[in-house]
Amino acid sequence: MKVFIDTSGLYAMLVADDAHHGEAAAAFRRFVEAAAQLWTTSYVLVETVALLQRRVGMAAVRAFAESIRPLLTVRWVTAADHHAGGYRPPSRAGTWAPVSSIT
């Protein structure tokens, strides 16, 4: 089984007071126990580290880097991926999630 791991799932799993912590941590444990291939992108890693550092602190970043990151297969985003992913703000008002548009 192959499972894509995104920033919101990583954050919820790592931050105990997140509203979805219990379910995210349980799901991650199940994936690890089932020997699922957990994959993500380099953009998700950057986004996760930035979010953890800003909201929780460097201890959370170290915990992520030491205990979770080694379990992930990372697809490094290339310049071609970046441009093909539509890394452009929307022309109309609304939200924009550049990492999601590429990954």
CSV table of N, CA and C in Angstrom, one decimal:
chain,number,residue,atom,x,y,z
A,1,MET,N,0.8,-1.2,0.0
A,1,MET,CA,0.0,0.0,0.0
A,1,MET,C,0.9,1.2,0.0
A,2,LYS,N,0.5,2.2,-0.8
A,2,LYS,CA,1.2,3.5,-0.9
A,2,LYS,C,0.3,4.6,-0.3
A,3,VAL,N,0.9,5.4,0.6
A,3,VAL,CA,0.0,6.5,1.2
A,3,VAL,C,0.8,7.8,1.1
A,4,PHE,N,0.1,8.8,0.5
A,4,PHE,CA,0.6,10.1,0.5
A,4,PHE,C,0.4,10.8,1.8
A,5,ILE,N,1.5,11.4,2.4
A,5,ILE,CA,1.4,12.1,3.7
A,5,ILE,C,1.5,13.6,3.4
A,6,ASP,N,0.5,14.3,3.9
A,6,ASP,CA,0.5,15.8,3.6
A,6,ASP,C,0.8,16.6,4.9
A,7,THR,N,0.9,17.8,4.8
A,7,THR,CA,1.2,18.7,5.9
A,7,THR,C,0.2,18.6,7.0
A,8,SER,N,-1.1,18.7,6.6
A,8,SER,CA,-2.1,18.7,7.6
A,8,SER,C,-2.1,17.4,8.5
A,9,GLY,N,-1.9,16.3,7.8
A,9,GLY,CA,-1.8,15.0,8.5
A,9,GLY,C,-0.6,15.0,9.4
A,10,LEU,N,0.5,15.4,8.9
A,10,LEU,CA,1.7,15.4,9.8
A,10,LEU,C,1.6,16.3,11.0
A,11,TYR,N,1.1,17.5,10.7
A,11,TYR,CA,0.9,18.4,11.8
A,11,TYR,C,-0.1,17.9,12.9
A,12,ALA,N,-1.2,17.3,12.4
A,12,ALA,CA,-2.2,16.8,13.4
A,12,ALA,C,-1.6,15.6,14.2
A,13,MET,N,-0.8,14.8,13.5
A,13,MET,CA,-0.2,13.7,14.2
A,13,MET,C,0.8,14.1,15.3
A,14,LEU,N,1.6,15.2,15.0
A,14,LEU,CA,2.7,15.6,15.8
A,14,LEU,C,2.2,16.6,17.0
A,15,VAL,N,1.1,17.2,16.8
A,15,VAL,CA,0.7,18.3,17.8
A,15,VAL,C,-0.5,17.7,18.6
A,16,ALA,N,-0.2,17.4,19.9
A,16,ALA,CA,-1.2,16.8,20.7
A,16,ALA,C,-2.5,17.5,20.9
A,17,ASP,N,-2.4,18.9,20.9
A,17,ASP,CA,-3.6,19.6,21.1
A,17,ASP,C,-4.4,20.0,19.8
A,18,ASP,N,-3.9,19.4,18.7
A,18,ASP,CA,-4.7,19.5,17.4
A,18,ASP,C,-6.0,18.8,17.5
A,19,ALA,N,-7.0,19.3,16.9
A,19,ALA,CA,-8.3,18.7,17.0
A,19,ALA,C,-8.4,17.3,16.4
A,20,HIS,N,-7.5,17.0,15.5
A,20,HIS,CA,-7.5,15.7,14.8
A,20,HIS,C,-6.3,14.8,15.2
A,21,HIS,N,-5.6,15.2,16.3
A,21,HIS,CA,-4.4,14.4,16.7
A,21,HIS,C,-4.6,12.9,16.9
A,22,GLY,N,-5.7,12.6,17.6
A,22,GLY,CA,-5.9,11.2,17.9
A,22,GLY,C,-6.1,10.3,16.7
A,23,GLU,N,-6.9,10.8,15.8
A,23,GLU,CA,-7.2,10.0,14.5
A,23,GLU,C,-6.0,10.0,13.6
A,24,ALA,N,-5.2,11.1,13.5
A,24,ALA,CA,-4.1,11.2,12.7
A,24,ALA,C,-2.9,10.3,13.2
A,25,ALA,N,-2.7,10.3,14.5
A,25,ALA,CA,-1.7,9.5,15.1
A,25,ALA,C,-2.0,8.0,15.0
A,26,ALA,N,-3.3,7.6,15.2
A,26,ALA,CA,-3.7,6.2,15.0
A,26,ALA,C,-3.6,5.8,13.6
A,27,ALA,N,-4.0,6.6,12.6
A,27,ALA,CA,-3.8,6.3,11.2
A,27,ALA,C,-2.4,6.1,10.8
A,28,PHE,N,-1.5,7.0,11.3
A,28,PHE,CA,-0.1,6.8,11.0
A,28,PHE,C,0.5,5.5,11.6
A,29,ARG,N,0.1,5.2,12.8
A,29,ARG,CA,0.6,3.9,13.4
A,29,ARG,C,0.1,2.7,12.6
A,30,ARG,N,-1.1,2.8,12.1
A,30,ARG,CA,-1.7,1.7,11.3
A,30,ARG,C,-0.9,1.5,10.0
A,31,PHE,N,-0.6,2.7,9.4
A,31,PHE,CA,0.2,2.6,8.1
A,31,PHE,C,1.6,2.0,8.4
A,32,VAL,N,2.2,2.5,9.5
A,32,VAL,CA,3.6,2.0,9.8
A,32,VAL,C,3.5,0.5,10.1
A,33,GLU,N,2.6,0.0,10.9
A,33,GLU,CA,2.4,-1.4,11.2
A,33,GLU,C,2.1,-2.2,10.0
A,34,ALA,N,1.4,-1.7,9.0
A,34,ALA,CA,1.1,-2.4,7.8
A,34,ALA,C,2.2,-2.3,6.8
A,35,ALA,N,3.3,-1.7,7.1
A,35,ALA,CA,4.5,-1.5,6.3
A,35,ALA,C,4.1,-0.8,5.0
A,36,ALA,N,3.2,0.1,5.1
A,36,ALA,CA,2.8,0.9,3.9
A,36,ALA,C,4.0,1.8,3.5
A,37,GLN,N,4.1,2.1,2.2
A,37,GLN,CA,5.1,3.0,1.7
A,37,GLN,C,4.5,4.4,1.9
A,38,LEU,N,5.1,5.2,2.9
A,38,LEU,CA,4.6,6.5,3.2
A,38,LEU,C,5.5,7.5,2.4
A,39,TRP,N,4.8,8.2,1.5
A,39,TRP,CA,5.6,9.1,0.7
A,39,TRP,C,5.0,10.5,0.7
A,40,THR,N,5.9,11.5,0.4
A,40,THR,CA,5.5,12.9,0.4
A,40,THR,C,6.4,13.6,-0.5
A,41,THR,N,6.4,14.9,-0.6
A,41,THR,CA,7.2,15.7,-1.4
A,41,THR,C,8.1,16.6,-0.6
A,42,SER,N,9.1,17.1,-1.2
A,42,SER,CA,10.0,18.1,-0.6
A,42,SER,C,9.3,19.3,-0.2
A,43,TYR,N,8.3,19.7,-0.9
A,43,TYR,CA,7.5,20.9,-0.6
A,43,TYR,C,6.7,20.7,0.7
A,44,VAL,N,6.2,19.5,0.9
A,44,VAL,CA,5.4,19.2,2.1
A,44,VAL,C,6.4,19.2,3.3
A,45,LEU,N,7.6,18.7,3.1
A,45,LEU,CA,8.6,18.7,4.2
A,45,LEU,C,8.9,20.2,4.7
A,46,VAL,N,9.1,21.0,3.7
A,46,VAL,CA,9.4,22.5,4.0
A,46,VAL,C,8.2,23.1,4.7
A,47,GLU,N,7.0,22.9,4.2
A,47,GLU,CA,5.8,23.5,4.7
A,47,GLU,C,5.6,23.0,6.2
A,48,THR,N,5.8,21.7,6.4
A,48,THR,CA,5.6,21.1,7.7
A,48,THR,C,6.6,21.7,8.7
A,49,VAL,N,7.9,21.7,8.3
A,49,VAL,CA,8.9,22.3,9.2
A,49,VAL,C,8.6,23.7,9.6
A,50,ALA,N,8.2,24.5,8.6
A,50,ALA,CA,7.9,25.9,8.8
A,50,ALA,C,6.7,26.1,9.8
A,51,LEU,N,5.7,25.3,9.6
A,51,LEU,CA,4.5,25.3,10.4
A,51,LEU,C,4.8,24.9,11.9
A,52,LEU,N,5.5,23.8,12.0
A,52,LEU,CA,5.9,23.3,13.3
A,52,LEU,C,6.8,24.4,14.1
A,53,GLN,N,7.8,24.9,13.3
A,53,GLN,CA,8.7,25.9,14.0
A,53,GLN,C,7.9,27.1,14.4
A,54,ARG,N,7.0,27.6,13.6
A,54,ARG,CA,6.3,28.8,13.9
A,54,ARG,C,5.3,28.6,15.1
A,55,ARG,N,4.5,27.5,15.0
A,55,ARG,CA,3.4,27.3,15.9
A,55,ARG,C,3.8,26.5,17.2
A,56,VAL,N,4.8,25.7,17.1
A,56,VAL,CA,5.1,24.8,18.2
A,56,VAL,C,6.5,25.0,18.8
A,57,GLY,N,7.5,25.1,17.9
A,57,GLY,CA,8.9,25.4,18.4
A,57,GLY,C,9.8,24.3,17.8
A,58,MET,N,11.1,24.6,18.0
A,58,MET,CA,12.2,23.8,17.5
A,58,MET,C,12.2,22.4,18.0
A,59,ALA,N,11.7,22.1,19.2
A,59,ALA,CA,11.7,20.8,19.7
A,59,ALA,C,10.8,19.9,18.9
A,60,ALA,N,9.7,20.4,18.4
A,60,ALA,CA,8.8,19.7,17.5
A,60,ALA,C,9.4,19.4,16.1
A,61,VAL,N,10.2,20.4,15.7
A,61,VAL,CA,10.9,20.2,14.4
A,61,VAL,C,11.9,19.1,14.5
A,62,ARG,N,12.7,19.1,15.6
A,62,ARG,CA,13.7,18.0,15.9
A,62,ARG,C,13.0,16.7,16.0
A,63,ALA,N,11.9,16.6,16.7
A,63,ALA,CA,11.2,15.3,16.9
A,63,ALA,C,10.7,14.8,15.5
A,64,PHE,N,10.2,15.7,14.7
A,64,PHE,CA,9.8,15.3,13.3
A,64,PHE,C,11.0,14.8,12.5
A,65,ALA,N,12.1,15.6,12.5
A,65,ALA,CA,13.3,15.2,11.7
A,65,ALA,C,13.9,13.9,12.2
A,66,GLU,N,13.8,13.6,13.5
A,66,GLU,CA,14.5,12.4,14.0
A,66,GLU,C,13.6,11.2,14.0
A,67,SER,N,12.3,11.3,14.2
A,67,SER,CA,11.5,10.1,14.3
A,67,SER,C,10.5,9.9,13.2
A,68,ILE,N,10.0,10.9,12.5
A,68,ILE,CA,9.0,10.7,11.4
A,68,ILE,C,9.7,10.8,10.0
A,69,ARG,N,10.5,11.8,9.8
A,69,ARG,CA,11.1,12.0,8.5
A,69,ARG,C,11.8,10.7,8.0
A,70,PRO,N,12.5,10.0,8.8
A,70,PRO,CA,13.2,8.8,8.3
A,70,PRO,C,12.2,7.7,7.7
A,71,LEU,N,10.9,7.8,8.1
A,71,LEU,CA,9.9,6.8,7.7
A,71,LEU,C,9.3,7.2,6.3
A,72,LEU,N,9.6,8.4,5.8
A,72,LEU,CA,9.0,8.9,4.6
A,72,LEU,C,9.9,8.8,3.4
A,73,THR,N,9.3,8.3,2.3
A,73,THR,CA,10.0,8.4,1.0
A,73,THR,C,9.6,9.7,0.4
A,74,VAL,N,10.7,10.5,0.1
A,74,VAL,CA,10.4,11.9,-0.4
A,74,VAL,C,10.7,12.0,-1.9
A,75,ARG,N,9.7,12.5,-2.6
A,75,ARG,CA,9.8,12.9,-4.0
A,75,ARG,C,10.2,14.3,-4.0
A,76,TRP,N,11.4,14.6,-4.5
A,76,TRP,CA,11.9,15.9,-4.6
A,76,TRP,C,11.3,16.7,-5.8
A,77,VAL,N,10.7,17.8,-5.5
A,77,VAL,CA,10.1,18.6,-6.6
A,77,VAL,C,11.2,19.2,-7.4
A,78,THR,N,11.1,19.0,-8.7
A,78,THR,CA,12.0,19.6,-9.7
A,78,THR,C,11.5,20.9,-10.2
A,79,ALA,N,12.3,21.6,-11.0
A,79,ALA,CA,11.9,22.8,-11.6
A,79,ALA,C,10.7,22.6,-12.5
A,80,ALA,N,10.8,21.5,-13.2
A,80,ALA,CA,9.7,21.1,-14.2
A,80,ALA,C,8.4,20.8,-13.4
A,81,ASP,N,8.5,20.1,-12.3
A,81,ASP,CA,7.3,19.9,-11.5
A,81,ASP,C,6.7,21.2,-11.0
A,82,HIS,N,7.6,22.0,-10.5
A,82,HIS,CA,7.2,23.3,-10.0
A,82,HIS,C,6.4,24.1,-11.0
A,83,HIS,N,6.9,24.2,-12.2
A,83,HIS,CA,6.2,25.0,-13.3
A,83,HIS,C,5.0,24.3,-13.8
A,84,ALA,N,5.0,23.0,-13.9
A,84,ALA,CA,3.8,22.2,-14.4
A,84,ALA,C,2.7,22.2,-13.4
A,85,GLY,N,3.0,22.4,-12.1
A,85,GLY,CA,2.0,22.4,-11.0
A,85,GLY,C,1.2,23.7,-10.9
A,86,GLY,N,1.5,24.6,-11.8
A,86,GLY,CA,0.7,25.8,-11.8
A,86,GLY,C,1.0,26.7,-10.6
A,87,TYR,N,2.2,26.9,-10.3
A,87,TYR,CA,2.6,27.7,-9.1
A,87,TYR,C,2.3,29.2,-9.5
A,88,ARG,N,1.0,29.5,-9.6
A,88,ARG,CA,0.6,30.9,-9.8
A,88,ARG,C,-0.6,31.2,-9.0
A,89,PRO,N,-0.7,32.4,-8.4
A,89,PRO,CA,-1.9,32.8,-7.6
A,89,PRO,C,-3.1,32.8,-8.6
A,90,PRO,N,-4.3,32.6,-8.0
A,90,PRO,CA,-5.5,32.6,-8.8
A,90,PRO,C,-5.7,34.0,-9.3
A,91,SER,N,-6.4,34.1,-10.4
A,91,SER,CA,-6.7,35.4,-11.0
A,91,SER,C,-7.8,36.1,-10.3
A,92,ARG,N,-8.6,35.4,-9.6
A,92,ARG,CA,-9.8,35.9,-8.9
A,92,ARG,C,-9.5,35.8,-7.4
A,93,ALA,N,-10.3,36.5,-6.6
A,93,ALA,CA,-10.2,36.4,-5.1
A,93,ALA,C,-10.5,35.0,-4.7
A,94,GLY,N,-9.8,34.6,-3.6
A,94,GLY,CA,-10.0,33.2,-3.1
A,94,GLY,C,-8.8,32.8,-2.4
A,95,THR,N,-8.8,31.5,-2.0
A,95,THR,CA,-7.6,31.0,-1.4
A,95,THR,C,-6.7,30.3,-2.4
A,96,TRP,N,-5.4,30.2,-2.0
A,96,TRP,CA,-4.4,29.6,-2.9
A,96,TRP,C,-3.5,28.8,-2.1
A,97,ALA,N,-3.4,27.5,-2.4
A,97,ALA,CA,-2.5,26.6,-1.7
A,97,ALA,C,-1.4,26.1,-2.7
A,98,PRO,N,-0.3,26.8,-2.8
A,98,PRO,CA,0.7,26.5,-3.8
A,98,PRO,C,1.3,25.1,-3.6
A,99,VAL,N,1.5,24.7,-2.4
A,99,VAL,CA,2.1,23.4,-2.1
A,99,VAL,C,1.1,22.3,-2.6
A,100,SER,N,-0.1,22.5,-2.3
A,100,SER,CA,-1.1,21.5,-2.7
A,100,SER,C,-1.3,21.4,-4.3
A,101,SER,N,-1.1,22.6,-4.9
A,101,SER,CA,-1.3,22.6,-6.4
A,101,SER,C,-0.1,21.8,-7.1
A,102,ILE,N,1.0,21.7,-6.4
A,102,ILE,CA,2.1,21.0,-7.0
A,102,ILE,C,2.2,19.6,-6.6
A,103,THR,N,1.9,19.3,-5.3
A,103,THR,CA,2.0,17.9,-4.8
A,103,THR,C,0.7,17.2,-5.1
